[in-house]
Coordinates of N, CA and C in Angstrom, one line a residue:
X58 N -4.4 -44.3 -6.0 CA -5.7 -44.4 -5.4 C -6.5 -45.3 -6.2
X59 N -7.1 -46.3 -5.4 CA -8.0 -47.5 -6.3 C -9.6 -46.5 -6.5
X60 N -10.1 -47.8 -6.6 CA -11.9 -47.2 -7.4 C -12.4 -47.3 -5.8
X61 N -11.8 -48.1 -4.7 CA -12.9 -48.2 -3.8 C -12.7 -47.1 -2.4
X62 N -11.4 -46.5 -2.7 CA -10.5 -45.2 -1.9 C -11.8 -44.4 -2.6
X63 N -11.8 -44.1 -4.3 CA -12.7 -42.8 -4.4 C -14.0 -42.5 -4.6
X64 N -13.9 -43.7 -4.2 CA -16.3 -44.1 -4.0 C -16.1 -43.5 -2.7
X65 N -15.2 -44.3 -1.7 CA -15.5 -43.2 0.1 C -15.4 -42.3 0.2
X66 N -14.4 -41.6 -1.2 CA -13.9 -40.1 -0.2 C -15.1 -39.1 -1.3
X67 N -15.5 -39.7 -2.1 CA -16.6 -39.0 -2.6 C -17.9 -39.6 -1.8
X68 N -18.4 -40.2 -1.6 CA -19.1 -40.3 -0.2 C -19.5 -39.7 0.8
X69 N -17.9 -39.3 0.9 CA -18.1 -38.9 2.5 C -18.1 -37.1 2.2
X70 N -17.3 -36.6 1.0 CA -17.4 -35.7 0.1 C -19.4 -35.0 0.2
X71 N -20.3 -36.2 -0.1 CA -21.5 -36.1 -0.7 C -22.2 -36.0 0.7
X72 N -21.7 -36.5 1.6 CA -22.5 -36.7 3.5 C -22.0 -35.3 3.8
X73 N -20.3 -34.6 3.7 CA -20.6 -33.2 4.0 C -21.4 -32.3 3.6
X74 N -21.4 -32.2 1.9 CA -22.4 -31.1 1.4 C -23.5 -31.1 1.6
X75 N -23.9 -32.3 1.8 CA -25.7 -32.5 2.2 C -25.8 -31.8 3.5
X76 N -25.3 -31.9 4.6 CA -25.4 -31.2 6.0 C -25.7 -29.6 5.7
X77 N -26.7 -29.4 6.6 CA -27.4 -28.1 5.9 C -27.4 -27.5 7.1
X78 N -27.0 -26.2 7.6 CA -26.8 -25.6 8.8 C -28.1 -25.0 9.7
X79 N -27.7 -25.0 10.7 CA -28.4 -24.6 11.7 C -29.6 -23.5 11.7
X80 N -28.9 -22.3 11.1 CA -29.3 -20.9 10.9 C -28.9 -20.2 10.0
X81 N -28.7 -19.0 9.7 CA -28.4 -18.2 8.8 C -26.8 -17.8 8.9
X82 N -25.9 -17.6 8.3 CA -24.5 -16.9 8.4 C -24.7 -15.3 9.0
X83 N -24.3 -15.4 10.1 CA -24.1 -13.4 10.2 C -22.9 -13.3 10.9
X84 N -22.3 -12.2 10.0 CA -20.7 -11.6 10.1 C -20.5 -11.1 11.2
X85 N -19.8 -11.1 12.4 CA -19.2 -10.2 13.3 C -19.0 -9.1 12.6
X86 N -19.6 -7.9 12.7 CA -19.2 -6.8 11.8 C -18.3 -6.0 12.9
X87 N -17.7 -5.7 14.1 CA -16.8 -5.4 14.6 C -15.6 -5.8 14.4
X88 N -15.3 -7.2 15.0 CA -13.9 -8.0 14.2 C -14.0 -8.1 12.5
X89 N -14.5 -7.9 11.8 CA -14.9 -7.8 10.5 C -14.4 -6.3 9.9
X90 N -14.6 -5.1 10.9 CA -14.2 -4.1 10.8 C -13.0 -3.6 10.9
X91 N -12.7 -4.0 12.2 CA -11.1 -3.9 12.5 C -9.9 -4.6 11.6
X92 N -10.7 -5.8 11.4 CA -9.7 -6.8 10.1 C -9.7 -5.8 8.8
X93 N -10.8 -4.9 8.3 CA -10.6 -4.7 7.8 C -9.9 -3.3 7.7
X94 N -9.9 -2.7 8.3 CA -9.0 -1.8 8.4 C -7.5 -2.0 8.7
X95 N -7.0 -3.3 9.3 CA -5.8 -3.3 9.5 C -5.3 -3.5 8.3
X96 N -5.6 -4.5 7.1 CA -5.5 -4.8 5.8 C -5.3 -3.8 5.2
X97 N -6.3 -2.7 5.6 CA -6.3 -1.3 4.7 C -4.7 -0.4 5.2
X98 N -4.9 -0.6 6.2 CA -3.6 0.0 6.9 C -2.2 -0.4 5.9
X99 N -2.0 -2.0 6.2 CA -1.2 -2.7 5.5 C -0.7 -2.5 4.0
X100 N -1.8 -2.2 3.5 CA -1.9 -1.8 2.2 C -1.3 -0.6 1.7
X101 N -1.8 0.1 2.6 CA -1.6 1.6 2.5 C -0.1 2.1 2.8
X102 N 0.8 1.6 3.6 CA 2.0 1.1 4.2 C 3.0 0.7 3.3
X103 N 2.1 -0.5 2.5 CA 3.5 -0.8 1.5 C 2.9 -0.4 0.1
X104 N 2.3 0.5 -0.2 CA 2.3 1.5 -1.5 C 3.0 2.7 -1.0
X105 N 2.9 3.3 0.0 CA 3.3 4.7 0.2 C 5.2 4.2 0.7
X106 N 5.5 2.9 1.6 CA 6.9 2.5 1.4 C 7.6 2.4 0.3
X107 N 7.1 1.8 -0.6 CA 7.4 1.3 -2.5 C 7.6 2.6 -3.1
X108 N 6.4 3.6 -2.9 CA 6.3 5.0 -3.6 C 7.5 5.7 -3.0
X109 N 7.8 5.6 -1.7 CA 9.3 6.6 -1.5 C 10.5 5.8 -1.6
X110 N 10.6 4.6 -1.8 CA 11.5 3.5 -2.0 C 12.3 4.2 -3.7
X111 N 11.2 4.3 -4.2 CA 11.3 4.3 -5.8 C 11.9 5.9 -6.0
X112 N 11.4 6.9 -4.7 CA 12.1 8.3 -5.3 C 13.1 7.7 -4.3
X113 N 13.7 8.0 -3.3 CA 15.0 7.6 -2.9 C 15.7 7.1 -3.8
X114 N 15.8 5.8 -4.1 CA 16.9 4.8 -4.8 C 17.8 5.7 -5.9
X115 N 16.8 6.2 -7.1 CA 17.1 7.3 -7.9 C 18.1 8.7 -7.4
X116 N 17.4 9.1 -6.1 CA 18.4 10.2 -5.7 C 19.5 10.0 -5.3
X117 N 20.1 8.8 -4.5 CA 20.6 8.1 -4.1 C 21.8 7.4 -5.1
X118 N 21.3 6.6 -5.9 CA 22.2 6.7 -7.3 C 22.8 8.2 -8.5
X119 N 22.3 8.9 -8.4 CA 22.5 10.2 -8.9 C 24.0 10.4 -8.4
X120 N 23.7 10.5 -6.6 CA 24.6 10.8 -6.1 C 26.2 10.2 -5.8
X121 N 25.9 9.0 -6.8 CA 27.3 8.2 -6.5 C 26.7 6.8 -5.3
X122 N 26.2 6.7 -4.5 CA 25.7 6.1 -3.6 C 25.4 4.5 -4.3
X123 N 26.2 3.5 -4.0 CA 25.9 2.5 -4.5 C 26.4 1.8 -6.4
X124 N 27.2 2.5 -6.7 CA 27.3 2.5 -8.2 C 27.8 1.7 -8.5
X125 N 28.8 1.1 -7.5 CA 29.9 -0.3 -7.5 C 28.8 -1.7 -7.5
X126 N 27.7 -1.5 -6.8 CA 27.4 -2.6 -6.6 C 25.9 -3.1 -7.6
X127 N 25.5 -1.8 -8.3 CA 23.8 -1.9 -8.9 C 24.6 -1.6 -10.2
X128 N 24.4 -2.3 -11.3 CA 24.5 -2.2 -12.7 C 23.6 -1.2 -13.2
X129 N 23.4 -0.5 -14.2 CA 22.3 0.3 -14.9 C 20.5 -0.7 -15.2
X130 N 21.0 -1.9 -15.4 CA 19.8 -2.5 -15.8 C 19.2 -3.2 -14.2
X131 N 19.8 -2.9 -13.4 CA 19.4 -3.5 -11.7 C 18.7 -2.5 -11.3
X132 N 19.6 -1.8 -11.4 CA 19.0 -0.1 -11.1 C 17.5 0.3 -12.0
X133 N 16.8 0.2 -13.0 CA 16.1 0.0 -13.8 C 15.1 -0.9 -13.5
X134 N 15.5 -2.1 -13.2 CA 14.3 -3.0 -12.8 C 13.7 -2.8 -11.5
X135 N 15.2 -2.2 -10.5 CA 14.2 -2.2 -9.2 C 13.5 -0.8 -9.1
X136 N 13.7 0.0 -10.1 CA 12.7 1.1 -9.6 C 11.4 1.0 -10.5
X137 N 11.4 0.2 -12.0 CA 10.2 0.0 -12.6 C 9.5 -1.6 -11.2
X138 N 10.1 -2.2 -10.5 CA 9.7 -3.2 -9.7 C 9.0 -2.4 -8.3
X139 N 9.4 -1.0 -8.1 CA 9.0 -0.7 -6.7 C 7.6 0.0 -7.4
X140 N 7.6 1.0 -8.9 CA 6.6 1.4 -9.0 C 5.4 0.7 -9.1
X141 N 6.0 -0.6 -10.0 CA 4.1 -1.6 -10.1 C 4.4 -2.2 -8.8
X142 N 5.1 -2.2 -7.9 CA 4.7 -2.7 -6.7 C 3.7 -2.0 -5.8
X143 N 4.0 0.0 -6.2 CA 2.8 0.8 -5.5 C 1.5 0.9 -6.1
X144 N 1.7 0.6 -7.6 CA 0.4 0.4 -8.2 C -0.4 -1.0 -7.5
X145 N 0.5 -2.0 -7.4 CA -0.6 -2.8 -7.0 C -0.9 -2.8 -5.2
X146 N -0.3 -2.3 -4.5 CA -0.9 -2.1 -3.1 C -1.7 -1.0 -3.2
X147 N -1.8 0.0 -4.1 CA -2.9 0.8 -4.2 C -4.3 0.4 -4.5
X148 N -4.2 -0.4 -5.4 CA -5.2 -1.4 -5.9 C -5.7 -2.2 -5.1
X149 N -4.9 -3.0 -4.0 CA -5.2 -4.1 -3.2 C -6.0 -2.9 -2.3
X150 N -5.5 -1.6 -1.9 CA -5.7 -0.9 -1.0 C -7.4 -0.8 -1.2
X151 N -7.6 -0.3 -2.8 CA -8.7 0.2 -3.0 C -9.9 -1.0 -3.0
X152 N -9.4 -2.2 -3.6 CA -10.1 -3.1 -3.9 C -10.6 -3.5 -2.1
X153 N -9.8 -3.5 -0.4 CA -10.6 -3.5 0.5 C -11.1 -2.9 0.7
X154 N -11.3 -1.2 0.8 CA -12.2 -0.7 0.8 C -13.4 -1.0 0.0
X155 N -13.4 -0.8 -1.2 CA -14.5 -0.9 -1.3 C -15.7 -2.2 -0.7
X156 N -14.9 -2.7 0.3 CA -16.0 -4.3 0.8 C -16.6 -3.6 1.7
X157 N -17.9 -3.7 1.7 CA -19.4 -2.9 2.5 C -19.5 -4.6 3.7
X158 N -19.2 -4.5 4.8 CA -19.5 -5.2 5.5 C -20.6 -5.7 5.9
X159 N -21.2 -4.0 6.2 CA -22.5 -3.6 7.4 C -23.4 -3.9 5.9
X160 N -23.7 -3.5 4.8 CA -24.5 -3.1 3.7 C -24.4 -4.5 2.8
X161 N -23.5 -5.4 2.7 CA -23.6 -6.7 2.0 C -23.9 -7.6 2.4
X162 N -24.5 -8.9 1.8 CA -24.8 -9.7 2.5 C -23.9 -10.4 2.6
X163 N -23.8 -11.5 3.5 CA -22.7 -12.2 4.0 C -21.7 -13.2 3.1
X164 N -22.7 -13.9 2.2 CA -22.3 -14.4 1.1 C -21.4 -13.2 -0.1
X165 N -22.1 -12.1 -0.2 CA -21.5 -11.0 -1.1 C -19.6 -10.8 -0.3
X166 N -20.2 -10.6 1.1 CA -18.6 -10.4 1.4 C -17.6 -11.5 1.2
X167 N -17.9 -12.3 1.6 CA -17.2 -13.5 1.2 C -16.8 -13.7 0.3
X168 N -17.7 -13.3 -0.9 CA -16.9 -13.4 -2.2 C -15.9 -12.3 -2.7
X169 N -16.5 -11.3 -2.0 CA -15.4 -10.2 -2.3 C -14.0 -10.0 -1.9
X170 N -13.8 -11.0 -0.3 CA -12.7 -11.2 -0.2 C -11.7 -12.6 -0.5
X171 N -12.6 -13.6 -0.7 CA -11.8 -14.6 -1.6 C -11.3 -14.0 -2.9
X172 N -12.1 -13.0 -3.6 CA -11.4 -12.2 -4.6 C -10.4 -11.7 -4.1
X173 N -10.4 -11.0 -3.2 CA -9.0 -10.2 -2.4 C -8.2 -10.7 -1.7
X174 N -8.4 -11.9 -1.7 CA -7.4 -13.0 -1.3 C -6.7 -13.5 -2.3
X175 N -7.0 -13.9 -3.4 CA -7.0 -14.7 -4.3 C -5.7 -13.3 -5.2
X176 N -6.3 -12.0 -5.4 CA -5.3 -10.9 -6.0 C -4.2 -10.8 -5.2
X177 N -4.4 -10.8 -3.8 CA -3.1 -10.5 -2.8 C -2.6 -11.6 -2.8
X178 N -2.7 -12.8 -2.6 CA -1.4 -13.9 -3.0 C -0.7 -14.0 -4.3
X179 N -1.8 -13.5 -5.9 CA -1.1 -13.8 -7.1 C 0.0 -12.5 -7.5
X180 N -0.4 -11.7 -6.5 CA 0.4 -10.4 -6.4 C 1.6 -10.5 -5.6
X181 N 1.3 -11.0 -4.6 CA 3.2 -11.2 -3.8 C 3.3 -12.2 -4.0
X182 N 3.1 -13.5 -4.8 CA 3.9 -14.2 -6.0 C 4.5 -13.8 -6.6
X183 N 3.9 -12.8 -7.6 CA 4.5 -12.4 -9.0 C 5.7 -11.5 -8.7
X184 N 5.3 -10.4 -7.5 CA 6.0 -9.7 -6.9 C 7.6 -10.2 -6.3
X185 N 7.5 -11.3 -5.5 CA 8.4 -12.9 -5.0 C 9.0 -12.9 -5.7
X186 N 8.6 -13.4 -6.9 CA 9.5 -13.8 -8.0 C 10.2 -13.1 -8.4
X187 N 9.8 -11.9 -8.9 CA 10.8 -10.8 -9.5 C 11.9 -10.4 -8.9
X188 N 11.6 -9.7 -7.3 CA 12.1 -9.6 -6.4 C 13.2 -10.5 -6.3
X189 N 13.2 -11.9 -6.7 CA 14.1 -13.2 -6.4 C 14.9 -12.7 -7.6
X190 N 14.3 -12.7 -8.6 CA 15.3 -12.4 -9.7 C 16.2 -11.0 -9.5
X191 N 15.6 -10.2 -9.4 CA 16.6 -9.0 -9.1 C 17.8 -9.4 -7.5
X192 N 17.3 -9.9 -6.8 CA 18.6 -10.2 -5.6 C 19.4 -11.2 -6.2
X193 N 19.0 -11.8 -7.5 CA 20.0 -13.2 -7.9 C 20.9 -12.5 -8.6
X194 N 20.4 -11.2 -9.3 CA 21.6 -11.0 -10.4 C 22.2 -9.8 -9.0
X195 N 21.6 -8.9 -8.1 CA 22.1 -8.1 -7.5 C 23.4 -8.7 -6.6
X196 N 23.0 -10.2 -5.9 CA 24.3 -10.3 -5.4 C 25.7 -11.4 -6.2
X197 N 25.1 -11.6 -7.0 CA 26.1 -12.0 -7.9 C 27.1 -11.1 -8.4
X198 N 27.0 -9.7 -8.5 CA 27.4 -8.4 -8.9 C 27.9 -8.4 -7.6
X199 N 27.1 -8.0 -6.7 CA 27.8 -8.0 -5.2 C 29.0 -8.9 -5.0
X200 N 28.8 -10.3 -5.1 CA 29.7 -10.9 -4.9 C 31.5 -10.7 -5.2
X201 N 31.1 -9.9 -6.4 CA 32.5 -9.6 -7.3 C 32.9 -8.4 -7.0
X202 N 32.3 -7.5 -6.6 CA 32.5 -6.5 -5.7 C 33.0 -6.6 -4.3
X203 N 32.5 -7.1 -3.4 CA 33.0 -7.2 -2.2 C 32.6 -8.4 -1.6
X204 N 33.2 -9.7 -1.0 CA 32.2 -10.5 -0.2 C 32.0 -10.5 1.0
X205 N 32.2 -9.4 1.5 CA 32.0 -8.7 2.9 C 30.4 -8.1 2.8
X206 N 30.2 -7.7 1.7 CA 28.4 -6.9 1.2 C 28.2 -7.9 1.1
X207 N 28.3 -9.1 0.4 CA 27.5 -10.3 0.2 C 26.8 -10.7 1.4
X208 N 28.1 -11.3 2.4 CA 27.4 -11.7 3.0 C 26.5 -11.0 4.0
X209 N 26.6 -9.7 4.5 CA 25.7 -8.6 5.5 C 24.6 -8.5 4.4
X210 N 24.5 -8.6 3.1 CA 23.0 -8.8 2.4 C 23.0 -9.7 2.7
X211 N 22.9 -11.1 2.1 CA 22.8 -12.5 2.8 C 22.4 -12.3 4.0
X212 N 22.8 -12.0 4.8 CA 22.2 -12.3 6.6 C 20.7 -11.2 6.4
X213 N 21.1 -10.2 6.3 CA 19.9 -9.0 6.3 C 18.3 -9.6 5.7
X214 N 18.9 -10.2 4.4 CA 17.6 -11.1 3.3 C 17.1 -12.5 4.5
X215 N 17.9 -13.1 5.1 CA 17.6 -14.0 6.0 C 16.7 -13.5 7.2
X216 N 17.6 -12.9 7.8 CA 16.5 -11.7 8.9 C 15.2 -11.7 8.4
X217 N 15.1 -10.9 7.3 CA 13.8 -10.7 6.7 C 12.8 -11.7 6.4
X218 N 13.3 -12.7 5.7 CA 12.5 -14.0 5.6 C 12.0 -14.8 7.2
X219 N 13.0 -14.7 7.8 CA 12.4 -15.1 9.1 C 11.4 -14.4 9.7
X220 N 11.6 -12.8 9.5 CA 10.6 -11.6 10.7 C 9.1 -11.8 9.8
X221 N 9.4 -12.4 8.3 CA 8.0 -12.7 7.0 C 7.2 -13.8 7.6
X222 N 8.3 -15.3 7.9 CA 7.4 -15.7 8.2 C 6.4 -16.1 9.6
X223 N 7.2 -15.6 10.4 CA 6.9 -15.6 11.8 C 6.0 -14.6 12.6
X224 N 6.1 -13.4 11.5 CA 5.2 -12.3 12.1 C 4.1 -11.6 11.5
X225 N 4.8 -11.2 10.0 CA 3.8 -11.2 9.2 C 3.0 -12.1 8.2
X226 N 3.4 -13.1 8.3 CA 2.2 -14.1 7.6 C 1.1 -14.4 8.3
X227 N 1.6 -14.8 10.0 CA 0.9 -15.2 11.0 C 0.2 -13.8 10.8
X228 N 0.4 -12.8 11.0 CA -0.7 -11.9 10.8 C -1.7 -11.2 10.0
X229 N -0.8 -11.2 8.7 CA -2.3 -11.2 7.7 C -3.2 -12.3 7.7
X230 N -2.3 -13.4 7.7 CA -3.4 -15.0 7.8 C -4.5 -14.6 8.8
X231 N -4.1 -14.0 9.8 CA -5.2 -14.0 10.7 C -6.3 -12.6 10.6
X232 N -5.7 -11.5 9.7 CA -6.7 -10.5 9.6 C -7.5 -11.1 8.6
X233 N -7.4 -11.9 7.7 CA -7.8 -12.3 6.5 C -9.7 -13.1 7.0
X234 N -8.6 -14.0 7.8 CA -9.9 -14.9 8.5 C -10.5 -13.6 9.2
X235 N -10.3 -13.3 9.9 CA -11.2 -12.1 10.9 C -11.9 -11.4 10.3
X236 N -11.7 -11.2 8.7 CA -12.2 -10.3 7.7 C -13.8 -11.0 7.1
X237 N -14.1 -12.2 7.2 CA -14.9 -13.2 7.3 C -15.3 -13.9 8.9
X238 N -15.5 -12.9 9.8 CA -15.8 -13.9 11.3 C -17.4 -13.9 11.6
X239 N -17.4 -14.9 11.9 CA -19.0 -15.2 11.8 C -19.2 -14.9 13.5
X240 N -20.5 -14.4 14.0 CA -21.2 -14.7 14.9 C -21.2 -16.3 15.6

């Protein structure tokens, strides 16, 4: 980019922020409400899924179930992985509630949920990631075990990644916005 690209786009940068609005910001507090309850729902969903994920798996390995294919230290990561995974949807959970829609001002909400935006993406990042690492060493194990489990994980993980992004992205994306809907 030359010097005369970033004089325009700072320019035109300087012509947006100067435009000063109409009237005042006021929140649809109905779609504002229901956004935010779905969120709360969502939340609440995958802490209490993670929390019985984490006692199953354990009972489940006790029993013999699975022993050929989860190492001791697989087995170990995913259940210390499902617990801070309930700690943090409990947290995400708590941190929406506490957003006062009707009682804050519109600016206050807004900031509260770019905050809660900003936690719930750095959180199923970090979450992503791990998760990625534990299926890289899980089906490599798998692999040597059977390649008939490989591949029905393989397809199952793909399933999932598709039903992620086509259903539920599109749908938090849109409770998120709705969570901030203006009048």
């Amino acid at each position: 980019m030359n010097l005369d690209e970033l004089k325009k786009s700072m320019s035109t940068l300087d012509d947006v922020l100067a435009q000063k609005s109409s009237g005042p910001i006021k929140l649809n507090t109905t779609t504002c409400d229901t956004a935010q309850k779905k969120i709360m729902r969502t939340y609440r969903q995958g802490a209490l899924s993670t929390l019985i994920l984490a006692a199953v798996f354990p009972c489940a390995w006790q029993s013999g179930f699975g022993n050929d294919a989860f190492t001791p230290g697989i087995k170990i990561f995913l259940i210390i992985f499902l617990l801070v995974a309930t700690m943090w949807y409990g947290y995400l959970y708590f941190k929406t509630k506490k957003i006062n829609i009707a009682a804050n001002t519109p600016i206050q909400t807004m900031k509260q949920v770019a905050s809660l935006r900003f936690c719930a993406l750095t959180g199923e990042i970090v979450l992503g990631m791990a998760i990625a690492v534990m299926f890289t060493l899980f089906l490599s194990n798998l692999w040597v075990v059977g390649q008939y489990r490989f591949w029905i994980v393989l397809s199952a993980i793909a399933v999932f990644i598709i039903l992620l992004t086509t259903v539920y992205l599109p749908r938090t994306i849109r409770d998120f916005k709705n969570l901030t809907a203006s009048e």
